[in-house]
CSV table of C-alpha atoms in Angstrom, one decimal:
chain,number,residue,atom,x,y,z
X,1224,MET,CA,35.8,36.5,-48.9
X,1225,LEU,CA,35.3,34.5,-46.5
X,1226,ASP,CA,32.5,32.0,-46.4
X,1227,GLU,CA,29.6,31.2,-44.8
X,1228,SER,CA,30.7,29.3,-41.2
X,1229,GLU,CA,33.5,32.5,-40.8
X,1230,TYR,CA,30.4,34.8,-41.4
X,1231,LEU,CA,28.6,32.9,-39.1
X,1232,THR,CA,31.4,32.2,-36.4
X,1233,LEU,CA,31.5,36.2,-36.7
X,1234,LEU,CA,28.4,37.4,-35.8
X,1235,LYS,CA,28.4,35.1,-33.1
X,1236,GLU,CA,31.5,36.6,-31.8
X,1237,LYS,CA,29.8,39.6,-32.3
X,1238,VAL,CA,26.5,39.1,-30.2
X,1239,TRP,CA,28.1,37.8,-27.7
X,1240,SER,CA,30.7,40.4,-27.0
X,1241,LYS,CA,28.0,43.8,-27.0
X,1242,ALA,CA,25.4,42.0,-24.6
X,1243,ILE,CA,27.7,40.0,-22.4
X,1244,GLY,CA,30.9,43.3,-22.7
X,1245,THR,CA,33.8,40.3,-23.4
X,1246,LYS,CA,35.4,38.7,-27.0
X,1247,GLN,CA,36.1,35.4,-24.3
X,1248,ILE,CA,33.3,33.5,-25.2
X,1249,VAL,CA,32.3,31.2,-21.7
X,1250,PHE,CA,29.6,27.6,-22.3
X,1251,GLU,CA,27.4,28.6,-19.8
X,1252,SER,CA,23.2,29.5,-19.0
X,1253,ALA,CA,23.8,32.5,-17.5
X,1254,TYR,CA,25.6,33.6,-19.9
X,1255,TYR,CA,23.0,32.6,-22.3
X,1256,GLU,CA,20.4,34.0,-20.5
X,1257,GLN,CA,21.8,37.0,-20.4
X,1258,ILE,CA,22.2,37.4,-23.7
X,1259,SER,CA,19.0,36.3,-24.7
X,1260,HIS,CA,17.8,39.3,-22.2
X,1261,ALA,CA,19.6,41.9,-23.6
X,1262,ILE,CA,18.1,41.3,-27.3
X,1263,PHE,CA,14.5,41.0,-25.7
X,1264,LYS,CA,15.4,44.6,-24.4
X,1265,GLU,CA,17.1,46.0,-27.1
X,1266,LEU,CA,14.2,44.7,-30.0
X,1267,LYS,CA,11.2,43.7,-27.7
X,1268,GLU,CA,11.9,40.3,-29.6
X,1269,PRO,CA,11.8,37.2,-27.7
X,1270,ILE,CA,14.4,34.4,-28.8
X,1271,HIS,CA,15.5,31.4,-25.9
X,1272,SER,CA,17.7,31.5,-23.9
X,1273,HIS,CA,18.3,27.3,-25.5
X,1274,THR,CA,18.1,28.7,-29.4
X,1275,ILE,CA,20.9,30.7,-28.0
X,1276,ARG,CA,22.7,27.8,-26.7
X,1277,ASN,CA,21.9,25.5,-29.8
X,1278,LEU,CA,24.0,28.6,-31.7
X,1279,TYR,CA,26.9,28.8,-29.8
X,1280,GLU,CA,27.6,25.0,-28.6
X,1281,ASN,CA,26.6,23.8,-32.8
X,1282,ARG,CA,24.2,21.9,-31.4
X,1283,HIS,CA,22.0,23.2,-34.1
X,1284,GLN,CA,22.1,24.2,-37.7
X,1285,PRO,CA,21.1,28.1,-36.4
X,1286,LYS,CA,16.5,29.1,-38.3
X,1287,PRO,CA,17.0,31.9,-40.2
X,1288,GLN,CA,14.6,33.8,-38.4
X,1289,THR,CA,17.5,33.8,-35.6
X,1290,LEU,CA,19.5,35.2,-37.2
X,1291,LYS,CA,17.3,38.1,-38.6
X,1292,VAL,CA,16.9,38.1,-35.6
X,1293,LEU,CA,21.2,37.8,-34.0
X,1294,SER,CA,21.5,39.9,-37.4
X,1295,THR,CA,20.1,43.6,-36.5
X,1296,TYR,CA,20.5,43.4,-32.9
X,1297,LEU,CA,23.9,44.3,-34.0
X,1298,ILE,CA,23.4,46.5,-37.8
X,1299,GLY,CA,19.6,47.2,-37.7
X,1300,ASP,CA,16.9,47.7,-35.0
X,1301,LYS,CA,13.3,47.1,-34.7
X,1302,ASP,CA,11.3,49.2,-37.2
X,1303,HIS,CA,14.2,47.6,-39.5
X,1304,PRO,CA,15.2,44.3,-39.1
X,1305,LYS,CA,18.2,42.7,-41.0
X,1306,THR,CA,18.7,39.6,-42.9
X,1307,PHE,CA,21.9,37.7,-42.4
X,1308,GLN,CA,22.7,39.1,-45.9
X,1309,HIS,CA,22.6,42.2,-44.5
X,1310,TRP,CA,25.1,41.7,-42.4
X,1311,VAL,CA,27.6,39.1,-44.9
X,1312,GLU,CA,27.2,42.8,-46.9
X,1313,HIS,CA,27.8,44.8,-43.5
X,1314,LEU,CA,30.9,42.7,-43.3
X,1315,ASN,CA,31.6,43.3,-46.8
X,1316,GLY,CA,31.4,47.0,-47.0
X,1317,GLU,CA,33.7,47.1,-43.7
X,1318,SER,CA,37.1,45.0,-45.5
X,1319,LYS,CA,35.7,47.0,-48.8
X,1320,GLN,CA,36.3,50.3,-46.0
X,1321,VAL,CA,39.7,49.0,-44.6
X,1322,LYS,CA,41.5,48.0,-47.9
X,1323,GLU,CA,40.5,51.6,-49.1
X,1324,GLU,CA,42.0,53.5,-46.1
X,1325,GLU,CA,44.5,50.9,-45.8
X,1326,SER,CA,45.6,51.8,-49.8
X,1327,VAL,CA,45.0,55.6,-49.6
X,1328,ASP,CA,47.5,56.0,-46.0
X,1329,GLU,CA,49.9,54.0,-48.8
X,1330,VAL,CA,49.5,56.9,-51.3
X,1331,HIS,CA,50.1,59.8,-48.2
X,1332,ASN,CA,52.9,58.0,-46.7
X,1333,ILE,CA,54.7,57.8,-50.1
X,1334,PRO,CA,58.0,60.0,-48.9
X,1335,GLU,CA,57.7,63.6,-50.6
X,1336,PRO,CA,60.8,65.2,-52.2
X,1337,GLU,CA,63.2,67.5,-49.6
X,1338,ASN,CA,63.6,70.8,-51.9
X,1339,LYS,CA,59.3,70.0,-51.6
X,1340,PRO,CA,58.4,74.5,-52.5
X,1341,GLU,CA,55.6,76.1,-49.9
X,1342,PRO,CA,52.5,75.9,-49.8
X,1343,GLU,CA,50.8,79.2,-51.4
X,1344,THR,CA,47.5,78.4,-49.0
X,1345,PRO,CA,48.8,80.6,-45.5
X,1346,LYS,CA,48.4,77.5,-42.6
X,1347,ASP,CA,46.2,78.8,-40.9
X,1348,LYS,CA,44.0,78.6,-43.8
X,1349,PRO,CA,41.6,74.8,-43.4
X,1350,SER,CA,42.0,72.8,-46.3
X,1351,LEU,CA,39.5,71.6,-48.3
X,1352,TYR,CA,39.5,67.9,-47.0
X,1353,LYS,CA,39.4,68.8,-43.0
X,1354,LYS,CA,36.0,72.1,-44.7
X,1355,HIS,CA,34.2,68.6,-46.3
X,1356,LYS,CA,35.3,66.7,-43.4
X,1357,ALA,CA,34.2,68.7,-40.2
X,1358,PHE,CA,30.8,69.6,-42.6
X,1359,GLY,CA,30.3,64.6,-42.8
X,1360,LEU,CA,30.5,66.3,-39.2
X,1361,ILE,CA,28.5,68.6,-39.1
X,1362,ALA,CA,25.5,65.8,-41.6
X,1363,LEU,CA,26.1,63.0,-39.4
X,1364,THR,CA,25.2,64.7,-36.2
X,1365,LEU,CA,22.2,65.7,-37.6
X,1366,LEU,CA,21.4,62.4,-39.3
X,1367,VAL,CA,21.5,61.1,-36.0
X,1368,GLY,CA,19.9,63.8,-34.1
X,1369,CYS,CA,16.3,63.1,-36.3
X,1370,GLY,CA,17.1,59.3,-35.7
X,1371,LEU,CA,17.1,59.4,-32.0
X,1372,TYR,CA,14.4,62.4,-32.8
X,1373,CYS,CA,11.8,59.6,-34.9
X,1374,TYR,CA,13.0,56.4,-32.5
X,1375,VAL,CA,11.5,57.8,-29.1
X,1376,PHE,CA,8.2,61.0,-30.3
X,1377,LEU,CA,6.9,58.9,-33.9
X,1378,SER,CA,7.5,55.1,-33.3
X,1379,PRO,CA,4.6,53.4,-33.0
X,1380,PRO,CA,3.4,51.7,-29.9
X,1381,THR,CA,5.0,48.3,-29.0
X,1382,GLU,CA,2.9,45.2,-28.8
X,1383,LYS,CA,3.4,42.0,-29.8
X,1384,ASN,CA,0.0,39.9,-30.1
X,1385,ILE,CA,0.5,35.5,-28.8
X,1386,THR,CA,-2.2,33.9,-30.5
X,1387,PHE,CA,-2.2,30.8,-29.0
X,1388,SER,CA,-4.2,29.3,-32.0
X,1389,ASP,CA,-0.9,29.8,-34.6
X,1390,ILE,CA,1.7,28.2,-32.8
X,1391,LYS,CA,1.0,24.1,-34.0
X,1392,THR,CA,4.1,22.8,-31.2
X,1393,LEU,CA,5.4,23.0,-28.6
X,1394,ASP,CA,8.9,24.3,-30.6
X,1395,ASP,CA,6.3,27.7,-31.8
X,1396,LEU,CA,5.2,27.8,-28.1
X,1397,TYR,CA,9.7,28.7,-26.9
X,1398,GLU,CA,9.6,30.4,-30.7
X,1399,ALA,CA,7.2,32.8,-29.5
X,1400,GLY,CA,9.1,33.5,-26.4
X,1401,PHE,CA,7.9,31.4,-23.8
X,1402,GLU,CA,10.0,28.2,-22.1
X,1403,LEU,CA,7.4,25.3,-20.6
X,1404,ILE,CA,9.1,25.0,-16.7
X,1405,ASN,CA,8.4,21.1,-14.6
X,1406,PRO,CA,6.9,20.0,-17.9
X,1407,ASP,CA,3.9,17.3,-18.1
X,1408,THR,CA,3.2,17.5,-21.6
X,1409,ASP,CA,-0.4,15.0,-21.7
X,1410,SER,CA,-1.7,17.1,-19.6
X,1411,ILE,CA,-1.2,19.9,-22.2
X,1412,LYS,CA,-2.8,21.0,-25.6
X,1413,VAL,CA,-1.4,23.0,-28.9
X,1414,GLY,CA,-2.0,23.2,-32.7
X,1415,GLU,CA,-6.2,22.3,-31.9
X,1416,GLY,CA,-7.8,26.3,-31.1
X,1417,PRO,CA,-6.7,27.4,-27.3
X,1418,LEU,CA,-3.8,25.9,-25.9
X,1419,VAL,CA,-5.6,23.9,-23.2
X,1420,LEU,CA,-3.8,24.1,-19.9
X,1421,TYR,CA,-5.7,21.7,-16.7
X,1422,THR,CA,-6.3,22.2,-13.4
X,1423,LEU,CA,-3.5,20.0,-11.6
X,1424,PRO,CA,-1.8,20.5,-8.6
X,1425,GLY,CA,0.1,22.3,-7.2
X,1426,ASP,CA,1.3,26.2,-6.6
X,1427,TYR,CA,4.3,28.2,-5.3
X,1428,TRP,CA,2.1,29.1,-2.7
X,1429,VAL,CA,2.0,25.6,-0.5
X,1430,LYS,CA,2.1,24.4,2.9
X,1431,PRO,CA,5.5,23.7,4.9
X,1432,LYS,CA,4.3,20.1,3.7
X,1433,GLU,CA,4.4,20.8,1.0
X,1434,PHE,CA,6.7,21.2,-2.7
X,1435,PRO,CA,6.5,24.8,-4.1
X,1436,VAL,CA,5.9,23.4,-7.7
X,1437,ILE,CA,3.5,23.7,-10.9
X,1438,THR,CA,3.0,21.4,-13.8
X,1439,ASN,CA,3.0,23.4,-17.5
X,1440,PHE,CA,4.3,27.1,-16.6
X,1441,LEU,CA,4.6,28.9,-19.2
X,1442,ARG,CA,6.9,31.4,-18.5
X,1443,HIS,CA,7.9,34.8,-21.0
X,1444,PRO,CA,10.6,37.9,-20.4
X,1445,LEU,CA,8.9,40.4,-19.2
X,1446,PRO,CA,9.5,44.2,-21.1
X,1447,SER,CA,12.6,46.1,-19.7
X,1448,ASP,CA,10.9,50.1,-19.4
X,1449,ASP,CA,8.4,49.0,-16.9
X,1450,CYS,CA,5.7,51.1,-19.1
X,1451,TYR,CA,3.3,48.0,-20.8
X,1452,GLN,CA,0.2,46.7,-19.6
X,1453,ILE,CA,-0.7,42.7,-20.4
X,1454,GLU,CA,-4.2,41.1,-21.5
X,1455,VAL,CA,-5.0,37.4,-20.4
X,1456,SER,CA,-8.3,36.3,-22.7
X,1457,ILE,CA,-9.6,33.0,-21.1
X,1458,PRO,CA,-13.1,32.5,-22.5
X,1459,GLY,CA,-15.0,29.2,-21.5
X,1460,PHE,CA,-12.9,28.8,-17.9
X,1461,LYS,CA,-15.6,28.3,-14.2
X,1462,PRO,CA,-14.2,27.0,-11.4
X,1463,SER,CA,-16.1,24.7,-9.5
X,1464,GLN,CA,-13.6,22.7,-6.3
X,1465,ARG,CA,-11.0,22.5,-4.4
X,1466,TRP,CA,-9.0,25.2,-5.3
X,1467,GLN,CA,-9.3,25.2,-9.2
X,1468,GLY,CA,-8.4,28.5,-11.0
X,1469,TYR,CA,-5.9,30.1,-13.6
X,1470,ASN,CA,-2.9,32.2,-12.9
X,1471,PHE,CA,-0.9,34.9,-13.4
X,1472,TYR,CA,2.1,35.0,-12.3
X,1473,LEU,CA,5.0,37.9,-11.9
X,1474,MET,CA,9.0,36.6,-11.1
X,1475,VAL,CA,11.8,37.9,-9.7
X,1476,ASN,CA,13.7,35.3,-11.6
X,1477,LYS,CA,13.7,32.5,-12.6
X,1478,GLU,CA,14.4,30.1,-10.1
X,1479,ASP,CA,13.2,32.4,-6.6
X,1480,ARG,CA,10.2,30.6,-5.9
X,1481,ASN,CA,10.3,33.3,-2.5
X,1482,ASN,CA,9.6,36.1,-4.6
X,1483,TRP,CA,7.0,36.5,-6.5
X,1484,ILE,CA,2.9,38.2,-7.2
X,1485,ARG,CA,-0.3,36.3,-8.0
X,1486,PHE,CA,-3.0,37.2,-9.1
X,1487,SER,CA,-5.9,34.3,-10.4
X,1488,ILE,CA,-8.9,33.7,-10.5
X,1489,GLY,CA,-10.6,30.6,-8.5
X,1490,TYR,CA,-12.0,28.5,-6.3
X,1491,ASP,CA,-13.1,29.5,-2.9
X,1492,SER,CA,-13.6,25.7,-1.0
X,1493,ALA,CA,-13.2,27.4,2.6
X,1494,HIS,CA,-15.3,30.4,2.1
X,1495,SER,CA,-18.6,28.2,1.3
X,1496,GLY,CA,-18.0,28.2,-2.3
X,1497,GLU,CA,-17.1,31.3,-3.9
X,1498,VAL,CA,-14.9,32.0,-6.9
X,1499,LYS,CA,-13.5,35.2,-6.6
X,1500,ALA,CA,-10.4,37.9,-8.0
X,1501,GLU,CA,-7.4,38.5,-5.8
X,1502,MET,CA,-3.5,39.2,-5.3
X,1503,TYR,CA,-1.1,38.0,-2.6
X,1504,TYR,CA,2.6,38.7,-2.9
X,1505,SER,CA,5.1,36.8,-1.5
X,1506,GLN,CA,8.3,38.0,-0.3
X,1507,ASN,CA,10.9,36.2,1.2
X,1508,GLY,CA,8.4,33.5,1.6
X,1509,LYS,CA,5.9,36.0,4.3
X,1510,VAL,CA,2.5,35.5,2.0
X,1511,THR,CA,0.1,38.6,2.1
X,1512,LYS,CA,-3.6,40.2,0.9
X,1513,PRO,CA,-2.9,43.6,-0.1
X,1514,CYS,CA,-6.4,44.5,-1.6
X,1515,PRO,CA,-9.8,42.7,-1.1
X,1516,ALA,CA,-11.3,39.9,-3.6
X,1517,LEU,CA,-13.1,40.6,-6.1
X,1518,VAL,CA,-16.3,38.2,-6.0
X,1519,ILE,CA,-17.5,37.2,-9.1
X,1520,LYS,CA,-20.4,34.0,-7.7
X,1521,ARG,CA,-20.8,33.0,-4.1
X,1522,GLY,CA,-23.0,30.2,-3.0
X,1523,VAL,CA,-21.7,27.8,-6.2
X,1524,ASP,CA,-22.8,24.9,-6.4
X,1525,THR,CA,-21.2,22.0,-7.4
X,1526,THR,CA,-24.4,19.3,-8.4
X,1527,THR,CA,-25.2,21.8,-10.8
X,1528,THR,CA,-24.6,22.0,-14.6
X,1529,LYS,CA,-21.3,24.4,-15.3
X,1530,ILE,CA,-22.0,27.1,-17.5
X,1531,PRO,CA,-18.3,28.5,-18.7
X,1532,SER,CA,-17.6,32.2,-17.8
X,1533,ASP,CA,-15.1,34.1,-20.5
X,1534,PHE,CA,-12.0,36.5,-18.3
X,1535,TRP,CA,-9.9,39.1,-19.6
X,1536,MET,CA,-7.1,38.9,-17.6
X,1537,THR,CA,-5.2,42.7,-17.4
X,1538,PHE,CA,-2.1,43.6,-16.0
X,1539,SER,CA,-0.7,47.0,-16.4
X,1540,SER,CA,2.9,48.6,-14.9
X,1541,ASN,CA,3.5,52.2,-14.8
X,1542,GLU,CA,7.0,53.1,-13.6
X,1543,GLY,CA,6.6,50.6,-11.3
X,1544,ASP,CA,2.9,50.7,-9.9
X,1545,LEU,CA,0.6,47.4,-11.2
X,1546,THR,CA,-2.8,47.4,-11.7
X,1547,PHE,CA,-4.7,43.6,-12.2
X,1548,GLU,CA,-8.5,44.7,-13.5
X,1549,LEU,CA,-10.5,41.8,-14.8
X,1550,GLN,CA,-13.4,41.8,-16.8
X,1551,GLN,CA,-16.3,38.8,-17.2
X,1552,ASN,CA,-18.4,37.2,-20.6
X,1553,TYR,CA,-18.9,40.1,-22.2
X,1554,SER,CA,-14.6,42.3,-24.3
X,1555,TRP,CA,-17.5,45.4,-24.6
X,1556,GLU,CA,-18.3,45.1,-20.5
X,1557,ILE,CA,-16.2,47.7,-18.1
X,1558,LYS,CA,-12.6,46.2,-16.1
X,1559,ARG,CA,-13.0,45.8,-13.1
X,1560,PRO,CA,-10.2,46.8,-11.1
X,1561,VAL,CA,-9.0,44.1,-8.5
X,1562,CYS,CA,-6.2,45.7,-6.9
X,1563,GLU,CA,-3.5,48.3,-7.2
X,1564,PHE,CA,0.0,47.7,-6.0
X,1565,HIS,CA,3.4,49.1,-5.6
X,1566,PRO,CA,5.9,46.0,-5.7
X,1567,PRO,CA,9.0,45.6,-3.0
X,1568,PHE,CA,11.4,43.7,-5.6
X,1569,PRO,CA,11.6,44.6,-9.8
X,1570,LEU,CA,10.3,41.9,-11.5
X,1571,ARG,CA,11.0,40.1,-15.1
X,1572,TYR,CA,9.2,37.3,-15.7
X,1573,PHE,CA,5.6,36.3,-15.8
X,1574,GLY,CA,4.4,33.1,-15.4
X,1575,LEU,CA,0.6,31.8,-16.9
X,1576,SER,CA,-0.3,28.0,-14.8
X,1577,ALA,CA,-3.0,26.4,-14.5
X,1578,THR,CA,-3.6,25.0,-10.3
X,1579,GLN,CA,-5.9,23.2,-7.7
X,1580,GLY,CA,-5.2,22.6,-4.5
X,1581,LEU,CA,-2.2,20.2,-3.3
X,1582,THR,CA,-3.8,18.7,0.3
X,1583,ASP,CA,-6.0,19.3,3.2
X,1584,PHE,CA,-5.0,20.0,6.3
X,1585,ASN,CA,-5.2,16.5,7.2
X,1586,GLY,CA,-1.9,16.2,4.8
X,1587,GLN,CA,-4.7,14.0,2.9
X,1588,PRO,CA,-5.3,14.1,-1.2
X,1589,LEU,CA,-7.3,17.3,-2.3
X,1590,ASN,CA,-7.8,15.1,-6.3
X,1591,ALA,CA,-10.1,17.2,-7.4
X,1592,ASP,CA,-11.3,17.1,-11.7
X,1593,HIS,CA,-8.3,18.4,-14.2
X,1594,LEU,CA,-10.3,21.4,-15.2
X,1595,PRO,CA,-9.4,22.4,-18.8
X,1596,VAL,CA,-8.3,25.9,-19.2
X,1597,PHE,CA,-8.0,27.4,-22.8
X,1598,LEU,CA,-5.9,30.3,-22.8
X,1599,GLU,CA,-7.1,32.9,-26.3
X,1600,TYR,CA,-4.1,34.5,-26.9
X,1601,VAL,CA,-1.4,37.2,-24.2
X,1602,THR,CA,-1.0,40.3,-25.7
X,1603,ILE,CA,1.3,42.5,-24.8
X,1604,LYS,CA,1.6,46.2,-25.8
X,1605,GLY,CA,4.6,49.2,-24.6
X,1606,CYS,CA,3.1,52.4,-22.5
X,1607,ASN,CA,1.5,54.0,-25.7
X,1608,TYR,CA,-1.2,51.5,-25.2
């Protein structure tokens, strides 16, 4: 019987072997991210690469939820999650089976007497053991086939709901599958209702002398099957100054700032004050606008009292074809199409951010107000939505 640390060691070894394909464990962030992506791809259960790093580098005692996800990855599935105790029982069952097989082998290997009489059964007649074995293989094949059929055709639609009022700490945000990039903890509020970001200066589409950076960028893995719908609720938002906006980014990878897609609601200072929804994409640093903007309001008067609007931004992917839609004011209103587009590159992450312009054409800071942006929820649904 092993102790708990030995069971944990075996769990880590098996997870590494399954996700990476080798037995040698290497303490590198790229491997942790690969394991995180492999688990999300199979279970649709987000587990942060930081959590994987902490586990393999023994930085913290793993949480029960972490062990549950890893155990399910090895011996369960998303519809039948397993706990760490299941993993322990699984290993003990394997050990017991090996011992029983070794015992049977020892019995079968007892030397037979030299003058053993010939069996009465003809040599070409299958033994009872072989019959049972054949029957067992047939039964196993039927069970596996039935299981695959139920999983593919009868399983419920994949759905993940992240309600930000349930997020009480930044750790909870990480546990929900998000990473906080370029954090400024004084400019993000969690635990007091909706998550609050602020329209701080920055963007990934910048002028030549500006640096591409977004403060408090929330990044989350995309589903791996290219067939899903993601909806974000943004209540009470009305930008009215110098490119204040809320952005839904789609990313090729974590570090690439030259290839992305941006779906945004913002204030355009260049057109007599317009609030509009639009989609741009950058390929190798060249920004393109594939669809005309959807104008929400023209001639916004910044001196009048601001009346916030509620928005629902929806992004859908179906075999790589992307659709961007917008709802405003009431949840029962129809979704208005903003853009349909087929990206020239694969997508692996989506990101949520609040931004404003950095500088004017003379290089002077724009200094718009830091407008609060409230995030109520994010819903990720599979193709059967």
